[in-house]
């Protein structure tokens, strides 16, 4: 086993370009999935890379480095549109996990129950992927291809997540249902971002996780919300029911069955709407 701990992104990309390595960020998914206390194989540890750290405002929006931890996101001074992401950060495992686990690892692990994904979808976030051959960007919804599948190519590292300025408007929230209140994998979770003026919802972004291989935006419901008031349920309930039945594909598993998950989403969305619109 060889353990690489590069200090620059260029060094890391050269190492990864030379042959396959297991990329290690916080290790909270990687080590758990190894099934043994020791990780096998050749490791590329990203913890020495300053280029993957930090949260900053840019000319075009916000940049969150891939190695930013959930604890850092929870404590960051970000606009209210990020409140859903910050709330999700506070619910990823317990504090010990939040201090190690990164936003990049949550995305690259591509679990359907990854709590970071729905808020990032409502923020129209893009990922920045870099290899020896250059960089590319794509929306989070395209990056995630299925259960544990991403668009990451051999030799690529996820460097940062970018949120465009247009999506940093409004207020936001996050609701997660598990078998208990904390330290739990989601049965279902919902993220919502609303732009409201004079009590009317002008723009809405709503995403649901743990109810399909990749978290989904509820586009029909979003459209029904636009121009409505949050309490005008006659206007948006049919679209919500339709999206839940057509866009989601929950599974039966040890945590909940599919029918329960659909009902849970209905309740979570309705409650979160009242909370964010308040
Ligand atoms: C006890 C416990 C509780 C948990 N609770 C939750 C929870 O409530 N909600 C939740 O969503 N998750 C939870 N998790 C899962 C995990 O903590 C998160 O998914 C976390 O964000 C993963 O980040 P990491 O830095 O530890 O990733 P790692 O384990 O280091 O990496 C995960 C995967 O991503 C790849 N990778 C990581 N970073 C990069 C990068 N920059 N470029 C390319 N590939 C990369 C790795 O090679 C690996 O395949 C929990 C885990 C544990 C152990």
mmCIF file of C-alpha atoms and ligand atoms in Angstrom:
data_model
loop_
_atom_site.group_PDB
_atom_site.id
_atom_site.type_symbol
_atom_site.label_atom_id
_atom_site.label_comp_id
_atom_site.label_asym_id
_atom_site.label_seq_id
_atom_site.Cartn_x
_atom_site.Cartn_y
_atom_site.Cartn_z
ATOM 1 C CA UNK A 1 0.000 0.000 0.000
ATOM 2 C CA UNK A 2 1.258 3.498 -0.868
ATOM 3 C CA UNK A 3 -0.065 6.525 0.967
ATOM 4 C CA UNK A 4 0.217 9.831 -0.950
ATOM 5 C CA UNK A 5 -0.288 13.131 0.869
ATOM 6 C CA UNK A 6 0.305 15.841 -1.760
ATOM 7 C CA UNK A 7 0.551 19.533 -0.818
ATOM 8 C CA UNK A 8 -0.558 21.003 -4.158
ATOM 9 C CA UNK A 9 -3.401 20.265 -6.558
ATOM 10 C CA UNK A 10 -0.892 19.907 -9.431
ATOM 11 C CA UNK A 11 0.977 17.204 -7.492
ATOM 12 C CA UNK A 12 -2.291 15.422 -6.670
ATOM 13 C CA UNK A 13 -3.417 15.485 -10.308
ATOM 14 C CA UNK A 14 -0.042 14.142 -11.507
ATOM 15 C CA UNK A 15 -0.299 11.255 -9.046
ATOM 16 C CA UNK A 16 -3.879 10.485 -10.052
ATOM 17 C CA UNK A 17 -3.021 10.793 -13.748
ATOM 18 C CA UNK A 18 -0.288 8.168 -13.344
ATOM 19 C CA UNK A 19 -2.654 5.423 -12.245
ATOM 20 C CA UNK A 20 -5.725 4.596 -10.185
ATOM 21 C CA UNK A 21 -5.698 5.648 -6.505
ATOM 22 C CA UNK A 22 -8.374 5.649 -3.808
ATOM 23 C CA UNK A 23 -9.210 9.278 -3.152
ATOM 24 C CA UNK A 24 -9.566 10.028 0.559
ATOM 25 C CA UNK A 25 -11.278 13.181 1.863
ATOM 26 C CA UNK A 26 -12.753 12.911 5.391
ATOM 27 C CA UNK A 27 -12.890 9.121 5.074
ATOM 28 C CA UNK A 28 -16.289 8.820 6.772
ATOM 29 C CA UNK A 29 -17.831 6.987 3.813
ATOM 30 C CA UNK A 30 -14.663 5.425 2.427
ATOM 31 C CA UNK A 31 -13.467 3.823 5.662
ATOM 32 C CA UNK A 32 -16.988 2.682 6.579
ATOM 33 C CA UNK A 33 -17.430 1.037 3.155
ATOM 34 C CA UNK A 34 -14.054 -0.744 3.425
ATOM 35 C CA UNK A 35 -15.553 -2.942 6.143
ATOM 36 C CA UNK A 36 -12.203 -3.182 7.978
ATOM 37 C CA UNK A 37 -10.401 -0.685 10.239
ATOM 38 C CA UNK A 38 -7.601 -0.309 7.650
ATOM 39 C CA UNK A 39 -8.140 0.988 4.132
ATOM 40 C CA UNK A 40 -6.601 -1.217 1.456
ATOM 41 C CA UNK A 41 -5.107 -0.108 -1.860
ATOM 42 C CA UNK A 42 -3.063 2.955 -2.772
ATOM 43 C CA UNK A 43 -4.438 6.130 -1.219
ATOM 44 C CA UNK A 44 -4.482 9.749 -2.375
ATOM 45 C CA UNK A 45 -5.202 11.851 0.726
ATOM 46 C CA UNK A 46 -6.646 15.274 -0.196
ATOM 47 C CA UNK A 47 -6.360 16.832 3.261
ATOM 48 C CA UNK A 48 -3.149 18.738 2.401
ATOM 49 C CA UNK A 49 -4.688 20.609 -0.551
ATOM 50 C CA UNK A 50 -5.425 24.261 0.261
ATOM 51 C CA UNK A 51 -7.009 24.693 -3.199
ATOM 52 C CA UNK A 52 -9.915 22.485 -2.087
ATOM 53 C CA UNK A 53 -10.618 24.443 1.096
ATOM 54 C CA UNK A 54 -12.551 27.577 1.980
ATOM 55 C CA UNK A 55 -15.884 29.223 1.272
ATOM 56 C CA UNK A 56 -15.766 32.487 -0.674
ATOM 57 C CA UNK A 57 -17.979 34.922 -2.527
ATOM 58 C CA UNK A 58 -16.933 35.364 -6.164
ATOM 59 C CA UNK A 59 -18.011 37.700 -8.990
ATOM 60 C CA UNK A 60 -20.502 35.068 -10.146
ATOM 61 C CA UNK A 61 -21.785 33.654 -6.835
ATOM 62 C CA UNK A 62 -20.255 31.483 -4.107
ATOM 63 C CA UNK A 63 -17.507 28.880 -4.192
ATOM 64 C CA UNK A 64 -17.365 26.068 -1.634
ATOM 65 C CA UNK A 65 -14.156 24.010 -1.744
ATOM 66 C CA UNK A 66 -14.686 20.258 -2.012
ATOM 67 C CA UNK A 67 -12.775 19.695 1.277
ATOM 68 C CA UNK A 68 -15.005 22.057 3.250
ATOM 69 C CA UNK A 69 -16.504 20.116 6.145
ATOM 70 C CA UNK A 70 -20.138 20.089 7.226
ATOM 71 C CA UNK A 71 -19.118 21.810 10.471
ATOM 72 C CA UNK A 72 -17.594 24.669 8.448
ATOM 73 C CA UNK A 73 -20.744 24.986 6.332
ATOM 74 C CA UNK A 74 -22.978 24.958 9.416
ATOM 75 C CA UNK A 75 -20.981 27.850 10.911
ATOM 76 C CA UNK A 76 -20.393 29.857 7.717
ATOM 77 C CA UNK A 77 -21.796 33.371 7.257
ATOM 78 C CA UNK A 78 -23.818 32.687 4.118
ATOM 79 C CA UNK A 79 -26.956 34.384 2.697
ATOM 80 C CA UNK A 80 -30.379 33.063 3.866
ATOM 81 C CA UNK A 81 -30.722 31.142 0.576
ATOM 82 C CA UNK A 82 -28.116 28.742 2.012
ATOM 83 C CA UNK A 83 -30.120 28.062 5.192
ATOM 84 C CA UNK A 84 -31.284 24.698 3.774
ATOM 85 C CA UNK A 85 -27.675 23.648 3.140
ATOM 86 C CA UNK A 86 -26.613 24.833 6.605
ATOM 87 C CA UNK A 87 -29.529 22.969 8.228
ATOM 88 C CA UNK A 88 -28.575 19.806 6.321
ATOM 89 C CA UNK A 89 -24.945 20.253 7.469
ATOM 90 C CA UNK A 90 -26.079 20.204 11.101
ATOM 91 C CA UNK A 91 -27.860 16.874 10.483
ATOM 92 C CA UNK A 92 -25.060 14.910 8.790
ATOM 93 C CA UNK A 93 -24.240 12.348 11.449
ATOM 94 C CA UNK A 94 -23.074 13.781 14.782
ATOM 95 C CA UNK A 95 -20.571 16.563 15.487
ATOM 96 C CA UNK A 96 -17.564 14.225 15.165
ATOM 97 C CA UNK A 97 -18.685 13.263 11.644
ATOM 98 C CA UNK A 98 -19.466 16.905 10.740
ATOM 99 C CA UNK A 99 -15.914 17.876 11.750
ATOM 100 C CA UNK A 100 -14.347 15.411 9.279
ATOM 101 C CA UNK A 101 -16.902 14.749 6.539
ATOM 102 C CA UNK A 102 -16.740 16.978 3.461
ATOM 103 C CA UNK A 103 -19.236 18.310 0.949
ATOM 104 C CA UNK A 104 -17.108 16.816 -1.849
ATOM 105 C CA UNK A 105 -17.181 13.363 -0.272
ATOM 106 C CA UNK A 106 -20.952 13.536 0.156
ATOM 107 C CA UNK A 107 -21.355 14.272 -3.574
ATOM 108 C CA UNK A 108 -18.755 11.800 -4.876
ATOM 109 C CA UNK A 109 -20.122 8.986 -2.707
ATOM 110 C CA UNK A 110 -23.445 9.475 -4.544
ATOM 111 C CA UNK A 111 -25.722 7.929 -1.950
ATOM 112 C CA UNK A 112 -29.450 8.463 -2.624
ATOM 113 C CA UNK A 113 -29.652 9.472 1.069
ATOM 114 C CA UNK A 114 -26.863 12.081 0.916
ATOM 115 C CA UNK A 115 -28.290 15.016 2.868
ATOM 116 C CA UNK A 116 -26.218 17.613 1.020
ATOM 117 C CA UNK A 117 -27.694 16.912 -2.391
ATOM 118 C CA UNK A 118 -31.285 18.298 -2.170
ATOM 119 C CA UNK A 119 -30.176 21.723 -0.843
ATOM 120 C CA UNK A 120 -27.487 21.923 -3.544
ATOM 121 C CA UNK A 121 -30.111 21.160 -6.209
ATOM 122 C CA UNK A 122 -32.270 24.043 -4.927
ATOM 123 C CA UNK A 123 -29.191 26.296 -5.131
ATOM 124 C CA UNK A 124 -28.642 25.301 -8.801
ATOM 125 C CA UNK A 125 -25.128 24.274 -7.743
ATOM 126 C CA UNK A 126 -22.452 23.169 -10.189
ATOM 127 C CA UNK A 127 -19.426 20.966 -9.564
ATOM 128 C CA UNK A 128 -15.921 21.822 -10.792
ATOM 129 C CA UNK A 129 -13.969 18.726 -11.841
ATOM 130 C CA UNK A 130 -10.240 18.934 -12.597
ATOM 131 C CA UNK A 131 -7.699 16.526 -14.066
ATOM 132 C CA UNK A 132 -4.263 16.861 -15.709
ATOM 133 C CA UNK A 133 -6.148 17.661 -18.918
ATOM 134 C CA UNK A 134 -8.072 20.655 -17.571
ATOM 135 C CA UNK A 135 -11.292 21.551 -15.776
ATOM 136 C CA UNK A 136 -14.991 21.226 -16.519
ATOM 137 C CA UNK A 137 -18.179 22.226 -14.764
ATOM 138 C CA UNK A 138 -21.618 20.675 -14.698
ATOM 139 C CA UNK A 139 -24.819 20.931 -12.633
ATOM 140 C CA UNK A 140 -24.998 18.667 -9.568
ATOM 141 C CA UNK A 141 -28.081 16.992 -11.102
ATOM 142 C CA UNK A 142 -25.978 15.884 -14.110
ATOM 143 C CA UNK A 143 -22.950 14.916 -12.019
ATOM 144 C CA UNK A 144 -25.011 12.379 -10.066
ATOM 145 C CA UNK A 145 -25.802 9.504 -12.432
ATOM 146 C CA UNK A 146 -27.377 6.938 -10.088
ATOM 147 C CA UNK A 147 -26.800 4.994 -6.894
ATOM 148 C CA UNK A 148 -23.027 5.368 -6.222
ATOM 149 C CA UNK A 149 -22.512 6.555 -9.809
ATOM 150 C CA UNK A 150 -21.143 9.951 -10.825
ATOM 151 C CA UNK A 151 -19.777 11.608 -13.946
ATOM 152 C CA UNK A 152 -16.291 11.681 -12.365
ATOM 153 C CA UNK A 153 -13.777 10.319 -14.893
ATOM 154 C CA UNK A 154 -10.536 8.476 -14.017
ATOM 155 C CA UNK A 155 -7.909 11.083 -13.092
ATOM 156 C CA UNK A 156 -10.473 13.693 -12.018
ATOM 157 C CA UNK A 157 -10.879 15.330 -8.618
ATOM 158 C CA UNK A 158 -13.902 17.314 -7.500
ATOM 159 C CA UNK A 159 -12.327 20.650 -6.635
ATOM 160 C CA UNK A 160 -15.264 22.878 -5.692
ATOM 161 C CA UNK A 161 -19.005 23.455 -5.705
ATOM 162 C CA UNK A 162 -20.235 26.707 -7.246
ATOM 163 C CA UNK A 163 -23.559 28.402 -6.519
ATOM 164 C CA UNK A 164 -24.569 31.028 -9.109
ATOM 165 C CA UNK A 165 -25.554 34.491 -7.874
ATOM 166 C CA UNK A 166 -29.097 34.158 -9.262
ATOM 167 C CA UNK A 167 -29.732 31.217 -6.936
ATOM 168 C CA UNK A 168 -28.544 33.018 -3.799
ATOM 169 C CA UNK A 169 -31.834 34.907 -3.490
ATOM 170 C CA UNK A 170 -34.713 34.175 -1.128
ATOM 171 C CA UNK A 171 -34.945 32.045 1.977
ATOM 172 C CA UNK A 172 -34.544 28.343 2.418
ATOM 173 C CA UNK A 173 -35.017 25.361 4.678
ATOM 174 C CA UNK A 174 -34.422 21.634 5.010
ATOM 175 C CA UNK A 175 -36.484 18.887 6.637
ATOM 176 C CA UNK A 176 -35.277 15.353 7.271
ATOM 177 C CA UNK A 177 -37.225 12.362 8.483
ATOM 178 C CA UNK A 178 -35.379 9.453 10.059
ATOM 179 C CA UNK A 179 -36.268 6.687 12.479
ATOM 180 C CA UNK A 180 -35.129 9.020 15.279
ATOM 181 C CA UNK A 181 -34.354 12.728 15.515
ATOM 182 C CA UNK A 182 -30.537 12.767 15.207
ATOM 183 C CA UNK A 183 -27.682 10.603 13.936
ATOM 184 C CA UNK A 184 -29.816 8.817 11.426
ATOM 185 C CA UNK A 185 -29.917 8.047 7.725
ATOM 186 C CA UNK A 186 -32.816 9.788 5.995
ATOM 187 C CA UNK A 187 -36.053 8.000 5.176
ATOM 188 C CA UNK A 188 -36.869 11.109 3.170
ATOM 189 C CA UNK A 189 -35.619 14.684 3.138
ATOM 190 C CA UNK A 190 -36.759 17.882 1.474
ATOM 191 C CA UNK A 191 -34.935 21.113 0.664
ATOM 192 C CA UNK A 192 -36.745 24.273 -0.374
ATOM 193 C CA UNK A 193 -35.756 27.759 -1.514
ATOM 194 C CA UNK A 194 -38.424 30.419 -2.062
ATOM 195 C CA UNK A 195 -38.329 33.970 -3.355
ATOM 196 C CA UNK A 196 -41.362 35.769 -1.945
ATOM 197 C CA UNK A 197 -42.631 39.331 -2.278
ATOM 198 C CA UNK A 198 -45.944 40.767 -1.023
ATOM 199 C CA UNK A 199 -46.814 37.294 0.269
ATOM 200 C CA UNK A 200 -46.655 35.800 -3.237
ATOM 201 C CA UNK A 201 -44.127 33.117 -4.121
ATOM 202 C CA UNK A 202 -42.256 34.446 -7.156
ATOM 203 C CA UNK A 203 -39.735 31.612 -7.578
ATOM 204 C CA UNK A 204 -39.536 28.193 -5.967
ATOM 205 C CA UNK A 205 -36.959 25.403 -5.937
ATOM 206 C CA UNK A 206 -37.874 22.170 -4.140
ATOM 207 C CA UNK A 207 -35.872 18.929 -4.077
ATOM 208 C CA UNK A 208 -36.504 15.560 -2.438
ATOM 209 C CA UNK A 209 -33.853 13.011 -1.452
ATOM 210 C CA UNK A 210 -33.840 9.334 -0.407
ATOM 211 C CA UNK A 211 -36.895 8.632 -2.578
ATOM 212 C CA UNK A 212 -35.182 7.956 -5.926
ATOM 213 C CA UNK A 213 -31.700 6.842 -7.053
ATOM 214 C CA UNK A 214 -30.743 10.528 -7.339
ATOM 215 C CA UNK A 215 -32.519 13.353 -5.465
ATOM 216 C CA UNK A 216 -35.139 15.034 -7.645
ATOM 217 C CA UNK A 217 -36.468 18.566 -8.115
ATOM 218 C CA UNK A 218 -40.287 18.733 -7.996
ATOM 219 C CA UNK A 219 -40.622 20.904 -11.109
ATOM 220 C CA UNK A 220 -44.416 20.689 -11.499
ATOM 221 C CA UNK A 221 -44.945 21.652 -7.853
ATOM 222 C CA UNK A 222 -42.450 24.509 -8.210
ATOM 223 C CA UNK A 223 -44.435 25.869 -11.165
ATOM 224 C CA UNK A 224 -47.712 25.583 -9.258
ATOM 225 C CA UNK A 225 -46.194 27.520 -6.337
ATOM 226 C CA UNK A 226 -45.052 30.408 -8.510
ATOM 227 C CA UNK A 227 -47.667 33.156 -8.298
ATOM 228 C CA UNK A 228 -49.449 31.472 -5.364
ATOM 229 C CA UNK A 229 -49.505 32.034 -1.629
ATOM 230 C CA UNK A 230 -48.083 29.348 0.628
ATOM 231 C CA UNK A 231 -51.489 28.743 2.232
ATOM 232 C CA UNK A 232 -53.262 28.434 -1.154
ATOM 233 C CA UNK A 233 -53.083 24.638 -0.985
ATOM 234 C CA UNK A 234 -55.914 24.090 -3.519
ATOM 235 C CA UNK A 235 -53.570 25.565 -6.091
ATOM 236 C CA UNK A 236 -50.416 23.530 -5.350
ATOM 237 C CA UNK A 237 -51.633 20.263 -3.728
ATOM 238 C CA UNK A 238 -52.552 18.513 -7.028
ATOM 239 C CA UNK A 239 -49.161 19.351 -8.555
ATOM 240 C CA UNK A 240 -47.373 18.118 -5.413
ATOM 241 C CA UNK A 241 -49.315 14.825 -5.487
ATOM 242 C CA UNK A 242 -48.572 14.441 -9.190
ATOM 243 C CA UNK A 243 -44.831 15.072 -8.755
ATOM 244 C CA UNK A 244 -44.632 12.638 -5.845
ATOM 245 C CA UNK A 245 -46.250 9.891 -7.906
ATOM 246 C CA UNK A 246 -44.411 10.575 -11.191
ATOM 247 C CA UNK A 247 -40.990 11.973 -10.323
ATOM 248 C CA UNK A 248 -40.129 9.902 -7.249
ATOM 249 C CA UNK A 249 -39.450 6.154 -7.167
ATOM 250 C CA UNK A 250 -38.967 5.257 -3.492
ATOM 251 C CA UNK A 251 -37.963 1.738 -2.516
ATOM 252 C CA UNK A 252 -39.077 -0.578 0.291
ATOM 253 C CA UNK A 253 -36.177 -1.140 2.656
ATOM 254 C CA UNK A 254 -35.356 -1.697 6.308
ATOM 255 C CA UNK A 255 -36.028 1.986 7.122
ATOM 256 C CA UNK A 256 -39.463 2.409 5.482
ATOM 257 C CA UNK A 257 -41.624 1.144 2.660
ATOM 258 C CA UNK A 258 -42.292 3.095 -0.534
ATOM 259 C CA UNK A 259 -45.869 4.067 0.374
ATOM 260 C CA UNK A 260 -44.723 5.480 3.720
ATOM 261 C CA UNK A 261 -41.954 7.449 2.004
ATOM 262 C CA UNK A 262 -44.452 9.045 -0.437
ATOM 263 C CA UNK A 263 -46.718 10.060 2.465
ATOM 264 C CA UNK A 264 -43.737 11.382 4.395
ATOM 265 C CA UNK A 265 -42.693 13.568 1.458
ATOM 266 C CA UNK A 266 -46.213 15.016 1.208
ATOM 267 C CA UNK A 267 -46.092 15.959 4.898
ATOM 268 C CA UNK A 268 -42.490 17.191 4.919
ATOM 269 C CA UNK A 269 -43.045 19.423 1.877
ATOM 270 C CA UNK A 270 -46.301 20.912 3.232
ATOM 271 C CA UNK A 271 -44.740 21.666 6.635
ATOM 272 C CA UNK A 272 -41.515 23.053 5.191
ATOM 273 C CA UNK A 273 -43.470 25.302 2.836
ATOM 274 C CA UNK A 274 -45.274 26.926 5.771
ATOM 275 C CA UNK A 275 -42.000 27.247 7.693
ATOM 276 C CA UNK A 276 -39.957 28.805 4.861
ATOM 277 C CA UNK A 277 -42.805 31.084 3.723
ATOM 278 C CA UNK A 278 -43.493 32.371 7.252
HETATM 279 C C1 LIG B 1 -21.663 7.503 11.615
HETATM 280 C C2 LIG B 1 -21.930 8.145 10.266
HETATM 281 C C3 LIG B 1 -23.066 8.905 10.105
HETATM 282 C C4 LIG B 1 -23.350 9.506 8.881
HETATM 283 N N1 LIG B 1 -24.483 10.259 8.751
HETATM 284 C C5 LIG B 1 -24.767 10.832 7.573
HETATM 285 C C6 LIG B 1 -25.947 11.617 7.431
HETATM 286 O O1 LIG B 1 -26.723 11.804 8.365
HETATM 287 N N2 LIG B 1 -26.182 12.182 6.208
HETATM 288 C C7 LIG B 1 -25.335 12.017 5.153
HETATM 289 O O2 LIG B 1 -25.598 12.565 4.081
HETATM 290 N N3 LIG B 1 -24.213 11.271 5.270
HETATM 291 C C8 LIG B 1 -23.901 10.683 6.431
HETATM 292 N N4 LIG B 1 -22.771 9.929 6.558
HETATM 293 C C9 LIG B 1 -21.932 9.727 5.389
HETATM 294 C C10 LIG B 1 -20.709 10.682 5.247
HETATM 295 O O3 LIG B 1 -20.329 11.213 6.507
HETATM 296 C C11 LIG B 1 -20.970 11.841 4.275
HETATM 297 O O4 LIG B 1 -21.410 11.365 3.025
HETATM 298 C C12 LIG B 1 -19.701 12.685 4.071
HETATM 299 O O5 LIG B 1 -20.048 13.956 3.575
HETATM 300 C C13 LIG B 1 -18.651 12.028 3.207
HETATM 301 O O6 LIG B 1 -17.523 12.896 3.143
HETATM 302 P P1 LIG B 1 -16.044 12.398 3.399
HETATM 303 O O7 LIG B 1 -15.159 13.595 3.246
HETATM 304 O O8 LIG B 1 -15.901 11.653 4.654
HETATM 305 O O9 LIG B 1 -15.864 11.417 2.142
HETATM 306 P P2 LIG B 1 -14.877 10.162 1.966
HETATM 307 O O10 LIG B 1 -15.337 9.019 2.775
HETATM 308 O O11 LIG B 1 -13.451 10.577 2.149
HETATM 309 O O12 LIG B 1 -15.099 9.877 0.411
HETATM 310 C C14 LIG B 1 -16.341 9.412 -0.077
HETATM 311 C C15 LIG B 1 -16.192 9.038 -1.569
HETATM 312 O O13 LIG B 1 -15.959 10.198 -2.356
HETATM 313 C C16 LIG B 1 -14.688 10.155 -3.006
HETATM 314 N N5 LIG B 1 -14.157 11.512 -2.891
HETATM 315 C C17 LIG B 1 -14.190 12.285 -1.759
HETATM 316 N N6 LIG B 1 -13.767 13.518 -2.035
HETATM 317 C C18 LIG B 1 -13.478 13.547 -3.365
HETATM 318 C C19 LIG B 1 -13.013 14.574 -4.246
HETATM 319 N N7 LIG B 1 -12.797 15.829 -3.824
HETATM 320 N N8 LIG B 1 -12.820 14.263 -5.550
HETATM 321 C C20 LIG B 1 -13.079 13.007 -5.985
HETATM 322 N N9 LIG B 1 -13.531 11.994 -5.218
HETATM 323 C C21 LIG B 1 -13.724 12.274 -3.914
HETATM 324 C C22 LIG B 1 -13.880 9.091 -2.251
HETATM 325 O O14 LIG B 1 -12.926 8.475 -3.085
HETATM 326 C C23 LIG B 1 -14.992 8.131 -1.831
HETATM 327 O O15 LIG B 1 -15.320 7.282 -2.907
HETATM 328 C C24 LIG B 1 -22.455 9.323 7.779
HETATM 329 C C25 LIG B 1 -21.285 8.551 7.951
HETATM 330 C C26 LIG B 1 -21.036 7.959 9.177
HETATM 331 C C27 LIG B 1 -19.776 7.134 9.323
#
